[in-house]
XYZ file of C-alpha atoms in Angstrom:
78
model
C 110.315 120.991 75.444
C 110.068 120.527 79.194
C 111.337 123.064 81.698
C 111.185 120.399 84.387
C 114.505 119.613 86.057
C 115.478 116.280 87.624
C 114.716 117.427 91.184
C 111.198 118.472 90.180
C 110.782 115.230 88.251
C 111.589 113.164 91.351
C 109.041 115.113 93.400
C 106.317 114.285 90.842
C 106.949 110.558 90.416
C 104.311 109.462 92.927
C 101.651 111.681 91.344
C 102.553 110.297 87.915
C 102.370 106.680 89.057
C 99.033 107.351 90.765
C 97.654 109.078 87.653
C 96.820 112.228 89.579
C 98.626 114.841 87.456
C 96.844 117.396 85.298
C 97.395 117.135 81.531
C 100.069 119.858 81.274
C 102.069 118.582 84.247
C 101.948 115.055 82.838
C 103.123 116.279 79.435
C 106.040 118.141 81.072
C 106.861 114.969 83.013
C 106.808 112.789 79.883
C 108.848 115.359 77.924
C 111.531 115.320 80.614
C 111.453 111.534 80.697
C 112.149 111.393 76.959
C 115.311 113.458 77.421
C 116.762 112.095 80.664
C 118.056 108.529 80.954
C 118.710 108.927 84.679
C 115.111 109.871 85.411
C 113.869 107.039 83.193
C 115.849 104.590 85.357
C 114.599 106.260 88.534
C 110.972 105.980 87.376
C 111.469 102.317 86.503
C 112.980 101.639 89.951
C 110.118 103.424 91.699
C 107.541 101.562 89.610
C 109.109 98.176 90.429
C 109.435 99.084 94.120
C 105.798 100.141 94.276
C 104.663 96.942 92.552
C 106.745 94.815 94.920
C 105.456 96.588 98.017
C 101.868 96.224 96.818
C 102.303 92.448 96.970
C 103.085 92.504 100.695
C 100.249 91.707 103.071
C 99.184 94.741 105.099
C 100.006 93.155 108.427
C 103.472 91.910 107.471
C 105.287 94.537 109.542
C 105.276 94.843 113.317
C 103.355 97.813 114.704
C 106.461 99.308 116.350
C 108.484 99.005 113.156
C 105.648 100.524 111.119
C 105.422 103.508 113.471
C 109.185 104.018 113.407
C 109.232 103.985 109.605
C 106.324 106.418 109.332
C 108.024 108.775 111.816
C 111.261 108.592 109.822
C 109.486 109.330 106.531
C 107.557 112.223 108.058
C 110.695 113.775 109.562
C 112.447 113.644 106.177
C 109.615 115.600 104.579
C 110.232 118.405 107.013
């Protein structure tokens, strides 16, 4: 049984998709996934988004737009 809540699950999605979690953290993640339909949908959305973005050429975004997006993402992280 996982003690992971949905907020913690969301914070770990990138690590899970990148395969960078330790065995216990991954088991907790998978246990939560088995019990939470909302997080299963969220993981599927993130997986599809990541796959779609990976297909974009690296230079497909203007430098100014890229900088603005990175600044926005960094400011959200706090």
